[in-house]
PDB file of C-alpha atoms in Angstrom:
ATOM      1  CA  MET A   1    -113.261-123.981 -21.539  1.00  0.00           C
ATOM      2  CA  PRO A   2    -114.958-121.219 -19.495  1.00  0.00           C
ATOM      3  CA  SER A   3    -116.067-118.260 -21.309  1.00  0.00           C
ATOM      4  CA  LEU A   4    -115.065-114.763 -20.461  1.00  0.00           C
ATOM      5  CA  PRO A   5    -117.780-112.706 -18.899  1.00  0.00           C
ATOM      6  CA  MET A   6    -119.306-110.171 -21.383  1.00  0.00           C
ATOM      7  CA  GLN A   7    -118.507-106.450 -20.388  1.00  0.00           C
ATOM      8  CA  ARG A   8    -121.320-104.025 -21.044  1.00  0.00           C
ATOM      9  CA  PRO A   9    -120.701-101.021 -23.349  1.00  0.00           C
ATOM     10  CA  VAL A  10    -121.496 -98.829 -20.241  1.00  0.00           C
ATOM     11  CA  ASP A  11    -118.795-100.417 -18.222  1.00  0.00           C
ATOM     12  CA  VAL A  12    -116.272 -99.991 -21.181  1.00  0.00           C
ATOM     13  CA  TYR A  13    -116.958 -96.409 -21.589  1.00  0.00           C
ATOM     14  CA  LEU A  14    -116.544 -95.887 -17.800  1.00  0.00           C
ATOM     15  CA  SER A  15    -113.340 -97.806 -17.780  1.00  0.00           C
ATOM     16  CA  TYR A  16    -111.995 -95.569 -20.679  1.00  0.00           C
ATOM     17  CA  HIS A  17    -113.222 -92.504 -19.219  1.00  0.00           C
ATOM     18  CA  LYS A  18    -111.716 -93.233 -15.944  1.00  0.00           C
ATOM     19  CA  ASP A  19    -108.254 -93.736 -17.541  1.00  0.00           C
ATOM     20  CA  TYR A  20    -108.592 -90.571 -19.487  1.00  0.00           C
ATOM     21  CA  LEU A  21    -109.393 -88.526 -16.326  1.00  0.00           C
ATOM     22  CA  ASN A  22    -106.447 -90.087 -14.588  1.00  0.00           C
ATOM     23  CA  LYS A  23    -104.159 -89.217 -17.410  1.00  0.00           C
ATOM     24  CA  LYS A  24    -105.615 -85.820 -17.705  1.00  0.00           C
ATOM     25  CA  ASN A  25    -105.188 -84.974 -13.938  1.00  0.00           C
ATOM     26  CA  LYS A  26    -101.460 -86.343 -14.226  1.00  0.00           C
ATOM     27  CA  ILE A  27    -100.818 -84.007 -17.089  1.00  0.00           C
ATOM     28  CA  GLU A  28    -102.330 -81.006 -15.176  1.00  0.00           C
ATOM     29  CA  GLU A  29    -100.299 -81.840 -11.989  1.00  0.00           C
ATOM     30  CA  GLU A  30     -97.127 -82.057 -14.089  1.00  0.00           C
ATOM     31  CA  LYS A  31     -97.963 -78.673 -15.827  1.00  0.00           C
ATOM     32  CA  GLY A  32     -98.649 -77.201 -12.213  1.00  0.00           C
ATOM     33  CA  LEU A  33     -95.234 -78.362 -11.099  1.00  0.00           C
ATOM     34  CA  LYS A  34     -93.513 -76.924 -14.107  1.00  0.00           C
ATOM     35  CA  SER A  35     -95.185 -73.619 -13.774  1.00  0.00           C
ATOM     36  CA  MET A  36     -94.292 -73.575 -10.096  1.00  0.00           C
ATOM     37  CA  ARG A  37     -90.689 -74.304 -10.999  1.00  0.00           C
ATOM     38  CA  VAL A  38     -90.801 -71.539 -13.604  1.00  0.00           C
ATOM     39  CA  SER A  39     -92.378 -68.967 -11.121  1.00  0.00           C
ATOM     40  CA  VAL A  40     -89.648 -69.824  -8.525  1.00  0.00           C
ATOM     41  CA  THR A  41     -86.752 -69.829 -11.005  1.00  0.00           C
ATOM     42  CA  LYS A  42     -87.394 -66.714 -12.577  1.00  0.00           C
ATOM     43  CA  PRO A  43     -87.021 -64.293  -9.585  1.00  0.00           C
ATOM     44  CA  ILE A  44     -83.747 -66.210  -8.793  1.00  0.00           C
ATOM     45  CA  LEU A  45     -82.308 -65.491 -12.240  1.00  0.00           C
ATOM     46  CA  ILE A  46     -83.491 -61.869 -11.939  1.00  0.00           C
ATOM     47  CA  LEU A  47     -81.592 -61.669  -8.519  1.00  0.00           C
ATOM     48  CA  PHE A  48     -78.406 -63.293  -9.770  1.00  0.00           C
ATOM     49  CA  PHE A  49     -78.429 -60.900 -12.957  1.00  0.00           C
ATOM     50  CA  ILE A  50     -78.689 -57.910 -10.583  1.00  0.00           C
ATOM     51  CA  LEU A  51     -75.941 -58.865  -8.196  1.00  0.00           C
ATOM     52  CA  SER A  52     -73.832 -60.014 -11.108  1.00  0.00           C
ATOM     53  CA  THR A  53     -74.111 -56.352 -12.607  1.00  0.00           C
ATOM     54  CA  ILE A  54     -73.464 -54.792  -9.399  1.00  0.00           C
ATOM     55  CA  THR A  55     -70.166 -56.815  -8.881  1.00  0.00           C
ATOM     56  CA  LEU A  56     -68.974 -55.995 -12.488  1.00  0.00           C
ATOM     57  CA  LEU A  57     -69.491 -52.316 -11.946  1.00  0.00           C
ATOM     58  CA  ARG A  58     -67.342 -52.400  -8.782  1.00  0.00           C
ATOM     59  CA  LEU A  59     -64.675 -54.127 -10.571  1.00  0.00           C
ATOM     60  CA  LEU A  60     -64.638 -51.624 -13.207  1.00  0.00           C
ATOM     61  CA  LYS A  61     -64.427 -48.810 -10.783  1.00  0.00           C
ATOM     62  CA  ILE A  62     -61.728 -50.210  -8.987  1.00  0.00           C
ATOM     63  CA  THR A  63     -59.691 -51.132 -12.127  1.00  0.00           C
ATOM     64  CA  THR A  64     -60.179 -47.432 -13.506  1.00  0.00           C
ATOM     65  CA  SER A  65     -59.274 -45.675 -10.119  1.00  0.00           C
ATOM     66  CA  THR A  66     -56.127 -47.997  -9.943  1.00  0.00           C
ATOM     67  CA  SER A  67     -55.088 -47.227 -13.625  1.00  0.00           C
ATOM     68  CA  SER A  68     -55.482 -43.477 -13.168  1.00  0.00           C
ATOM     69  CA  SER A  69     -53.509 -43.373  -9.972  1.00  0.00           C
ATOM     70  CA  SER A  70     -50.584 -45.619 -11.465  1.00  0.00           C
ATOM     71  CA  HIS A  71     -50.388 -43.414 -14.539  1.00  0.00           C
ATOM     72  CA  PRO A  72     -51.086 -39.845 -13.817  1.00  0.00           C
ATOM     73  CA  ASN A  73     -49.222 -38.203 -16.474  1.00  0.00           C
ATOM     74  CA  LEU A  74     -50.139 -40.474 -19.495  1.00  0.00           C
ATOM     75  CA  THR A  75     -50.058 -38.419 -22.731  1.00  0.00           C
ATOM     76  CA  LEU A  76     -50.765 -39.011 -26.356  1.00  0.00           C
ATOM     77  CA  PRO A  77     -47.949 -40.120 -28.481  1.00  0.00           C
ATOM     78  CA  LEU A  78     -46.169 -37.113 -30.002  1.00  0.00           C
ATOM     79  CA  ILE A  79     -46.012 -36.568 -33.760  1.00  0.00           C
ATOM     80  CA  PRO A  80     -42.566 -35.271 -34.833  1.00  0.00           C
ATOM     81  CA  PRO A  81     -42.843 -31.763 -36.574  1.00  0.00           C
ATOM     82  CA  LYS A  82     -41.751 -31.553 -40.241  1.00  0.00           C
ATOM     83  CA  THR A  83     -38.218 -29.607 -40.597  1.00  0.00           C
ATOM     84  CA  CYS A  84     -36.949 -27.127 -43.094  1.00  0.00           C
ATOM     85  CA  SER A  85     -33.842 -27.708 -44.877  1.00  0.00           C
ATOM     86  CA  SER A  86     -33.193 -23.959 -44.659  1.00  0.00           C
ATOM     87  CA  PRO A  87     -35.086 -21.133 -43.041  1.00  0.00           C
ATOM     88  CA  SER A  88     -37.314 -19.005 -45.484  1.00  0.00           C
ATOM     89  CA  PRO A  89     -40.761 -17.318 -45.443  1.00  0.00           C
ATOM     90  CA  THR A  90     -42.050 -20.254 -47.543  1.00  0.00           C
ATOM     91  CA  CYS A  91     -41.210 -22.692 -44.754  1.00  0.00           C
ATOM     92  CA  THR A  92     -43.638 -21.957 -42.132  1.00  0.00           C
ATOM     93  CA  GLU A  93     -43.774 -24.865 -39.852  1.00  0.00           C
ATOM     94  CA  THR A  94     -44.106 -24.086 -36.222  1.00  0.00           C
ATOM     95  CA  PRO A  95     -42.341 -26.074 -33.307  1.00  0.00           C
ATOM     96  CA  ALA A  96     -44.442 -29.024 -32.071  1.00  0.00           C
ATOM     97  CA  HIS A  97     -46.725 -28.374 -29.141  1.00  0.00           C
ATOM     98  CA  HIS A  98     -46.237 -30.972 -26.593  1.00  0.00           C
ATOM     99  CA  ASP A  99     -46.278 -31.458 -22.965  1.00  0.00           C
ATOM    100  CA  SER A 100     -43.046 -29.921 -21.479  1.00  0.00           C
ATOM    101  CA  THR A 101     -42.651 -32.375 -18.890  1.00  0.00           C
ATOM    102  CA  ALA A 102     -42.563 -35.209 -21.006  1.00  0.00           C
ATOM    103  CA  ALA A 103     -40.668 -33.487 -23.494  1.00  0.00           C
ATOM    104  CA  THR A 104     -37.672 -32.729 -21.185  1.00  0.00           C
ATOM    105  CA  ILE A 105     -37.011 -36.390 -20.130  1.00  0.00           C
ATOM    106  CA  LEU A 106     -33.946 -37.374 -21.938  1.00  0.00           C
ATOM    107  CA  ALA A 107     -33.442 -40.639 -23.768  1.00  0.00           C
ATOM    108  CA  ALA A 108     -30.895 -42.895 -22.406  1.00  0.00           C
ATOM    109  CA  LYS A 109     -28.514 -42.249 -25.217  1.00  0.00           C
ATOM    110  CA  GLU A 110     -28.850 -38.628 -24.841  1.00  0.00           C
ATOM    111  CA  PHE A 111     -28.172 -38.597 -21.043  1.00  0.00           C
ATOM    112  CA  GLN A 112     -25.275 -40.956 -21.767  1.00  0.00           C
ATOM    113  CA  LEU A 113     -23.725 -38.227 -24.098  1.00  0.00           C
ATOM    114  CA  LEU A 114     -24.097 -35.655 -21.490  1.00  0.00           C
ATOM    115  CA  SER A 115     -22.730 -37.611 -18.645  1.00  0.00           C
ATOM    116  CA  LYS A 116     -19.772 -38.589 -20.762  1.00  0.00           C
ATOM    117  CA  ILE A 117     -18.898 -34.874 -21.563  1.00  0.00           C
ATOM    118  CA  VAL A 118     -19.450 -33.568 -17.999  1.00  0.00           C
ATOM    119  CA  SER A 119     -17.389 -36.504 -16.507  1.00  0.00           C
ATOM    120  CA  PHE A 120     -14.611 -35.643 -18.930  1.00  0.00           C
ATOM    121  CA  ARG A 121     -14.468 -31.907 -18.264  1.00  0.00           C
ATOM    122  CA  ALA A 122     -15.010 -32.265 -14.345  1.00  0.00           C
ATOM    123  CA  PRO A 123     -14.491 -30.474 -12.208  1.00  0.00           C
ATOM    124  CA  CYS A 124     -15.760 -27.664 -14.428  1.00  0.00           C
ATOM    125  CA  ASN A 125     -18.196 -24.837 -14.644  1.00  0.00           C
ATOM    126  CA  LEU A 126     -21.492 -26.127 -15.957  1.00  0.00           C
ATOM    127  CA  LEU A 127     -24.248 -23.957 -17.136  1.00  0.00           C
ATOM    128  CA  VAL A 128     -27.699 -25.476 -17.861  1.00  0.00           C
ATOM    129  CA  PHE A 129     -30.696 -23.629 -19.420  1.00  0.00           C
ATOM    130  CA  GLY A 130     -33.820 -25.542 -18.123  1.00  0.00           C
ATOM    131  CA  PHE A 131     -34.047 -27.511 -14.961  1.00  0.00           C
ATOM    132  CA  GLN A 132     -35.228 -30.896 -14.132  1.00  0.00           C
ATOM    133  CA  PRO A 133     -34.381 -33.398 -11.540  1.00  0.00           C
ATOM    134  CA  GLN A 134     -32.644 -35.710 -14.183  1.00  0.00           C
ATOM    135  CA  PHE A 135     -30.017 -32.940 -14.426  1.00  0.00           C
ATOM    136  CA  LEU A 136     -29.184 -33.084 -10.747  1.00  0.00           C
ATOM    137  CA  ILE A 137     -27.106 -36.242 -11.673  1.00  0.00           C
ATOM    138  CA  LEU A 138     -24.946 -34.164 -13.773  1.00  0.00           C
ATOM    139  CA  SER A 139     -24.145 -31.998 -10.903  1.00  0.00           C
ATOM    140  CA  SER A 140     -23.102 -34.878  -8.915  1.00  0.00           C
ATOM    141  CA  LEU A 141     -20.768 -36.018 -11.840  1.00  0.00           C
ATOM    142  CA  ASN A 142     -19.269 -32.400 -11.701  1.00  0.00           C
ATOM    143  CA  GLY A 143     -17.820 -32.865  -8.267  1.00  0.00           C
ATOM    144  CA  GLY A 144     -15.720 -29.990  -7.192  1.00  0.00           C
ATOM    145  CA  GLY A 145     -17.011 -27.768  -9.831  1.00  0.00           C
ATOM    146  CA  THR A 146     -19.734 -25.335 -10.212  1.00  0.00           C
ATOM    147  CA  THR A 147     -23.278 -26.022 -11.604  1.00  0.00           C
ATOM    148  CA  VAL A 148     -25.750 -23.371 -12.330  1.00  0.00           C
ATOM    149  CA  PHE A 149     -29.398 -23.770 -13.686  1.00  0.00           C
ATOM    150  CA  LEU A 150     -31.468 -21.112 -15.377  1.00  0.00           C
ATOM    151  CA  GLU A 151     -35.091 -21.794 -15.217  1.00  0.00           C
ATOM    152  CA  GLU A 152     -38.285 -19.706 -16.255  1.00  0.00           C
ATOM    153  CA  ASN A 153     -40.790 -21.788 -14.252  1.00  0.00           C
ATOM    154  CA  PRO A 154     -41.273 -20.875 -10.799  1.00  0.00           C
ATOM    155  CA  VAL A 155     -42.866 -24.195  -9.838  1.00  0.00           C
ATOM    156  CA  LYS A 156     -39.768 -25.998 -10.566  1.00  0.00           C
ATOM    157  CA  ILE A 157     -37.470 -23.662  -8.758  1.00  0.00           C
ATOM    158  CA  ARG A 158     -39.654 -24.001  -5.554  1.00  0.00           C
ATOM    159  CA  ALA A 159     -39.393 -27.802  -5.960  1.00  0.00           C
ATOM    160  CA  PHE A 160     -35.500 -27.555  -5.864  1.00  0.00           C
ATOM    161  CA  SER A 161     -33.712 -27.720  -2.592  1.00  0.00           C
ATOM    162  CA  THR A 162     -30.066 -28.595  -1.853  1.00  0.00           C
ATOM    163  CA  ASN A 163     -27.469 -27.802   0.669  1.00  0.00           C
ATOM    164  CA  SER A 164     -24.750 -27.664  -1.660  1.00  0.00           C
ATOM    165  CA  LYS A 165     -22.802 -24.589  -2.371  1.00  0.00           C
ATOM    166  CA  SER A 166     -21.672 -25.667  -5.770  1.00  0.00           C
ATOM    167  CA  ILE A 167     -25.317 -25.866  -7.200  1.00  0.00           C
ATOM    168  CA  ARG A 168     -27.449 -22.874  -7.741  1.00  0.00           C
ATOM    169  CA  ILE A 169     -30.731 -22.249  -9.808  1.00  0.00           C
ATOM    170  CA  TYR A 170     -31.812 -18.817 -10.895  1.00  0.00           C
ATOM    171  CA  LYS A 171     -35.080 -17.554 -12.268  1.00  0.00           C
ATOM    172  CA  VAL A 172     -34.721 -16.000 -15.494  1.00  0.00           C
ATOM    173  CA  GLU A 173     -37.211 -14.159 -17.864  1.00  0.00           C
ATOM    174  CA  TYR A 174     -37.088 -14.152 -21.674  1.00  0.00           C
ATOM    175  CA  SER A 175     -38.471 -11.241 -23.728  1.00  0.00           C
ATOM    176  CA  THR A 176     -38.819 -13.009 -26.935  1.00  0.00           C
ATOM    177  CA  VAL A 177     -41.142 -15.679 -28.183  1.00  0.00           C
ATOM    178  CA  ALA A 178     -40.728 -18.658 -30.600  1.00  0.00           C
ATOM    179  CA  GLY A 179     -43.135 -17.110 -33.094  1.00  0.00           C
ATOM    180  CA  GLU A 180     -40.557 -14.370 -33.460  1.00  0.00           C
ATOM    181  CA  ALA A 181     -37.528 -16.665 -34.409  1.00  0.00           C
ATOM    182  CA  TYR A 182     -37.567 -15.808 -38.334  1.00  0.00           C
ATOM    183  CA  LYS A 183     -38.025 -12.028 -37.839  1.00  0.00           C
ATOM    184  CA  LEU A 184     -35.068 -12.066 -35.175  1.00  0.00           C
ATOM    185  CA  LEU A 185     -32.898 -14.250 -37.141  1.00  0.00           C
ATOM    186  CA  LYS A 186     -33.058 -11.724 -40.170  1.00  0.00           C
ATOM    187  CA  GLN A 187     -32.551  -8.614 -37.903  1.00  0.00           C
ATOM    188  CA  ALA A 188     -29.478 -10.266 -36.236  1.00  0.00           C
ATOM    189  CA  ARG A 189     -27.909 -10.759 -39.708  1.00  0.00           C
ATOM    190  CA  THR A 190     -28.074  -6.905 -40.551  1.00  0.00           C
ATOM    191  CA  ASP A 191     -27.828  -5.544 -36.946  1.00  0.00           C
ATOM    192  CA  PRO A 192     -24.092  -4.389 -36.201  1.00  0.00           C
ATOM    193  CA  ALA A 193     -25.035  -4.785 -32.368  1.00  0.00           C
ATOM    194  CA  CYS A 194     -25.348  -8.598 -32.958  1.00  0.00           C
ATOM    195  CA  THR A 195     -21.856  -9.308 -34.346  1.00  0.00           C
ATOM    196  CA  PRO A 196     -19.394 -11.360 -32.224  1.00  0.00           C
ATOM    197  CA  GLN A 197     -17.156  -8.432 -31.427  1.00  0.00           C
ATOM    198  CA  GLN A 198     -19.732  -6.616 -29.455  1.00  0.00           C
ATOM    199  CA  ARG A 199     -19.091  -6.453 -25.572  1.00  0.00           C
ATOM    200  CA  PRO A 200     -20.176  -6.458 -23.009  1.00  0.00           C
ATOM    201  CA  LEU A 201     -23.215  -8.580 -23.431  1.00  0.00           C
ATOM    202  CA  GLN A 202     -25.010  -6.951 -20.461  1.00  0.00           C
ATOM    203  CA  ALA A 203     -24.897  -3.627 -22.354  1.00  0.00           C
ATOM    204  CA  SER A 204     -25.666  -5.012 -25.729  1.00  0.00           C
ATOM    205  CA  THR A 205     -28.791  -3.760 -27.859  1.00  0.00           C
ATOM    206  CA  CYS A 206     -29.079  -6.790 -29.941  1.00  0.00           C
ATOM    207  CA  LYS A 207     -32.535  -8.228 -29.509  1.00  0.00           C
ATOM    208  CA  LEU A 208     -31.207 -11.631 -28.979  1.00  0.00           C
ATOM    209  CA  ALA A 209     -28.959 -10.945 -26.346  1.00  0.00           C
ATOM    210  CA  LEU A 210     -29.832 -11.802 -22.691  1.00  0.00           C
ATOM    211  CA  THR A 211     -29.014  -8.813 -20.757  1.00  0.00           C
ATOM    212  CA  LYS A 212     -30.536  -9.450 -17.399  1.00  0.00           C
ATOM    213  CA  LEU A 213     -29.026 -12.917 -16.304  1.00  0.00           C
ATOM    214  CA  PRO A 214     -27.400 -13.283 -12.822  1.00  0.00           C
ATOM    215  CA  TRP A 215     -23.868 -11.626 -12.687  1.00  0.00           C
ATOM    216  CA  GLU A 216     -22.177 -14.796 -12.141  1.00  0.00           C
ATOM    217  CA  VAL A 217     -23.305 -16.127 -15.562  1.00  0.00           C
ATOM    218  CA  TYR A 218     -21.379 -13.241 -17.190  1.00  0.00           C
ATOM    219  CA  GLU A 219     -18.430 -13.255 -14.809  1.00  0.00           C
ATOM    220  CA  ARG A 220     -17.534 -17.068 -15.307  1.00  0.00           C
ATOM    221  CA  LYS A 221     -16.091 -18.918 -18.194  1.00  0.00           C
ATOM    222  CA  TRP A 222     -18.238 -21.913 -18.838  1.00  0.00           C
ATOM    223  CA  ASP A 223     -16.656 -25.217 -19.745  1.00  0.00           C
ATOM    224  CA  VAL A 224     -19.834 -27.026 -20.575  1.00  0.00           C
ATOM    225  CA  VAL A 225     -23.298 -25.486 -21.537  1.00  0.00           C
ATOM    226  CA  VAL A 226     -26.605 -27.373 -21.866  1.00  0.00           C
ATOM    227  CA  ILE A 227     -29.534 -25.621 -23.715  1.00  0.00           C
ATOM    228  CA  ASP A 228     -32.686 -27.454 -22.903  1.00  0.00           C
ATOM    229  CA  GLY A 229     -34.862 -24.300 -22.092  1.00  0.00           C
ATOM    230  CA  PRO A 230     -36.914 -22.451 -22.144  1.00  0.00           C
ATOM    231  CA  ARG A 231     -39.752 -24.533 -23.526  1.00  0.00           C
ATOM    232  CA  GLY A 232     -40.089 -23.094 -26.972  1.00  0.00           C
ATOM    233  CA  ASP A 233     -42.835 -25.740 -27.665  1.00  0.00           C
ATOM    234  CA  SER A 234     -45.533 -23.227 -29.208  1.00  0.00           C
ATOM    235  CA  PRO A 235     -45.314 -19.875 -30.962  1.00  0.00           C
ATOM    236  CA  GLU A 236     -46.355 -17.976 -27.922  1.00  0.00           C
ATOM    237  CA  ALA A 237     -43.823 -19.784 -25.486  1.00  0.00           C
ATOM    238  CA  PRO A 238     -40.320 -18.275 -24.887  1.00  0.00           C
ATOM    239  CA  GLY A 239     -37.953 -19.721 -27.564  1.00  0.00           C
ATOM    240  CA  ARG A 240     -34.202 -20.686 -27.217  1.00  0.00           C
ATOM    241  CA  MET A 241     -33.175 -18.244 -29.886  1.00  0.00           C
ATOM    242  CA  ALA A 242     -31.723 -15.890 -27.213  1.00  0.00           C
ATOM    243  CA  ALA A 243     -30.194 -18.577 -25.300  1.00  0.00           C
ATOM    244  CA  ILE A 244     -28.207 -19.929 -28.272  1.00  0.00           C
ATOM    245  CA  TYR A 245     -27.065 -16.549 -29.326  1.00  0.00           C
ATOM    246  CA  THR A 246     -25.821 -15.383 -25.731  1.00  0.00           C
ATOM    247  CA  ILE A 247     -23.941 -18.761 -25.442  1.00  0.00           C
ATOM    248  CA  SER A 248     -22.312 -18.321 -28.698  1.00  0.00           C
ATOM    249  CA  MET A 249     -20.995 -14.855 -27.762  1.00  0.00           C
ATOM    250  CA  MET A 250     -19.816 -16.246 -24.297  1.00  0.00           C
ATOM    251  CA  ALA A 251     -18.125 -19.125 -25.772  1.00  0.00           C
ATOM    252  CA  ARG A 252     -16.137 -16.840 -28.099  1.00  0.00           C
ATOM    253  CA  ALA A 253     -14.868 -14.911 -24.999  1.00  0.00           C
ATOM    254  CA  GLY A 254     -13.880 -17.968 -23.281  1.00  0.00           C
ATOM    255  CA  ASN A 255     -11.222 -20.887 -23.711  1.00  0.00           C
ATOM    256  CA  MET A 256     -13.124 -23.943 -25.104  1.00  0.00           C
ATOM    257  CA  THR A 257     -16.706 -24.536 -24.574  1.00  0.00           C
ATOM    258  CA  ASP A 258     -18.835 -27.694 -25.215  1.00  0.00           C
ATOM    259  CA  ILE A 259     -22.385 -26.548 -25.932  1.00  0.00           C
ATOM    260  CA  LEU A 260     -25.150 -29.160 -26.187  1.00  0.00           C
ATOM    261  CA  VAL A 261     -28.408 -27.950 -27.822  1.00  0.00           C
ATOM    262  CA  HIS A 262     -31.552 -30.294 -27.267  1.00  0.00           C
ATOM    263  CA  ASP A 263     -34.538 -30.685 -29.535  1.00  0.00           C
ATOM    264  CA  VAL A 264     -32.612 -30.025 -32.724  1.00  0.00           C
ATOM    265  CA  ASP A 265     -35.530 -31.711 -34.461  1.00  0.00           C
ATOM    266  CA  ARG A 266     -37.375 -28.482 -34.011  1.00  0.00           C
ATOM    267  CA  MET A 267     -37.021 -25.644 -36.402  1.00  0.00           C
ATOM    268  CA  ILE A 268     -35.745 -22.922 -33.968  1.00  0.00           C
ATOM    269  CA  GLU A 269     -33.030 -25.088 -32.375  1.00  0.00           C
ATOM    270  CA  LYS A 270     -31.704 -26.214 -35.739  1.00  0.00           C
ATOM    271  CA  TRP A 271     -31.943 -22.709 -37.505  1.00  0.00           C
ATOM    272  CA  PHE A 272     -30.130 -20.722 -34.627  1.00  0.00           C
ATOM    273  CA  SER A 273     -27.473 -23.523 -33.892  1.00  0.00           C
ATOM    274  CA  TRP A 274     -26.486 -23.399 -37.786  1.00  0.00           C
ATOM    275  CA  GLU A 275     -26.374 -19.602 -37.694  1.00  0.00           C
ATOM    276  CA  PHE A 276     -24.457 -18.905 -34.379  1.00  0.00           C
ATOM    277  CA  LEU A 277     -22.783 -22.154 -33.293  1.00  0.00           C
ATOM    278  CA  CYS A 278     -21.864 -23.321 -36.788  1.00  0.00           C
ATOM    279  CA  ASP A 279     -21.692 -26.807 -38.632  1.00  0.00           C
ATOM    280  CA  GLU A 280     -17.981 -26.441 -38.567  1.00  0.00           C
ATOM    281  CA  ASN A 281     -17.970 -26.771 -34.937  1.00  0.00           C
ATOM    282  CA  LEU A 282     -20.300 -29.790 -34.570  1.00  0.00           C
ATOM    283  CA  VAL A 283     -18.313 -32.609 -33.164  1.00  0.00           C
ATOM    284  CA  SER A 284     -21.193 -35.246 -32.515  1.00  0.00           C
ATOM    285  CA  SER A 285     -24.912 -35.904 -32.232  1.00  0.00           C
ATOM    286  CA  LYS A 286     -27.065 -38.275 -30.209  1.00  0.00           C
ATOM    287  CA  GLY A 287     -30.746 -38.462 -30.328  1.00  0.00           C
ATOM    288  CA  LYS A 288     -31.799 -34.887 -30.365  1.00  0.00           C
ATOM    289  CA  PHE A 289     -28.738 -33.635 -29.131  1.00  0.00           C
ATOM    290  CA  TRP A 290     -26.106 -31.643 -31.075  1.00  0.00           C
ATOM    291  CA  HIS A 291     -22.775 -31.167 -29.603  1.00  0.00           C
ATOM    292  CA  PHE A 292     -20.678 -28.273 -30.477  1.00  0.00           C
ATOM    293  CA  ARG A 293     -17.235 -27.335 -29.309  1.00  0.00           C
ATOM    294  CA  ILE A 294     -16.154 -23.803 -29.643  1.00  0.00           C
ATOM    295  CA  LYS A 295     -12.659 -22.178 -29.105  1.00  0.00           C
ATOM    296  CA  GLY A 296     -12.480 -18.607 -27.849  1.00  0.00           C
ATOM    297  CA  ASN A 297     -11.819 -16.026 -30.413  1.00  0.00           C
ATOM    298  CA  LEU A 298     -12.382 -12.446 -29.397  1.00  0.00           C
ATOM    299  CA  ASN A 299     -11.005 -11.169 -32.748  1.00  0.00           C
ATOM    300  CA  SER A 300     -13.489 -13.088 -35.028  1.00  0.00           C
ATOM    301  CA  THR A 301     -15.558 -10.859 -37.114  1.00  0.00           C
ATOM    302  CA  SER A 302     -18.329 -13.426 -38.034  1.00  0.00           C
ATOM    303  CA  PHE A 303     -19.716 -16.439 -36.224  1.00  0.00           C
ATOM    304  CA  CYS A 304     -19.138 -19.027 -38.845  1.00  0.00           C
ATOM    305  CA  SER A 305     -16.218 -19.196 -41.427  1.00  0.00           C
ATOM    306  CA  ASN A 306     -18.585 -20.280 -44.292  1.00  0.00           C
ATOM    307  CA  SER A 307     -22.435 -19.395 -44.595  1.00  0.00           C
ATOM    308  CA  VAL A 308     -24.190 -22.619 -44.049  1.00  0.00           C
ATOM    309  CA  VAL A 309     -27.985 -21.278 -43.894  1.00  0.00           C
ATOM    310  CA  GLN A 310     -29.249 -18.994 -46.752  1.00  0.00           C
ATOM    311  CA  ILE A 311     -32.000 -16.707 -45.626  1.00  0.00           C
ATOM    312  CA  GLN A 312     -33.756 -14.160 -47.773  1.00  0.00           C
TER     313      GLN A 312
END
């Protein structure tokens, strides 16, 4: 059996050294490739991140502009004001301050009540304190009758246009503000000029009487009256005290008048409706509407047959 040739220690060392160098070179080559991949991948990731950020910002901008154009009049939810069971100096809540445009939009059930009454009385004389496009539907229901709007805001008046001879809108001014409601109510109770028998209204010295309305308002006998103006949504804003009082006087000089007062969840509308339109004349309610029906009675010495509201 032939014997294997003997390897010298030097040859073994060289052989191991050669293998070691080969493995080292291979490891270094692999490290170089990895570092090259990292150096190439890193800028790509940075570029991708930048482009993604720009795209996201553009999408946010488009979404924001679309939302704002679709809902230009978004408002915060309204918090209902607290109410007083009866007017007194200790009950000092003020009417809720809210956006007047949003507030004047009637709920479906409220508008249904209005439409039903106007349709039943049509053709009739319809008087509306406050103007909004929604009320034009009432004038169409009152075909053959006369519809008159009394509005304080000149912007709303300028936006109104119609060729109908049976629809008119007048600008009116109010000399009393909502913050004076309690004082005016006390004065009216003791002022002889504010009693139901005082005539004519144009010459009244009662502070609640509207004496500068268009002549047509005094001359006509109104079948249906809607009180949804003036705003009355802050102490400094014109309140509806004078409108409620004036209509109560006109109704007692007429035949039979359906009066609808809106926003009766508020202090002023509630107090003055109790005082001058009277609980005994309340025939229905829907939402924030109270519906009163008053029969003419020029001989009456008081507004209500019994005192509902006590005020000190």
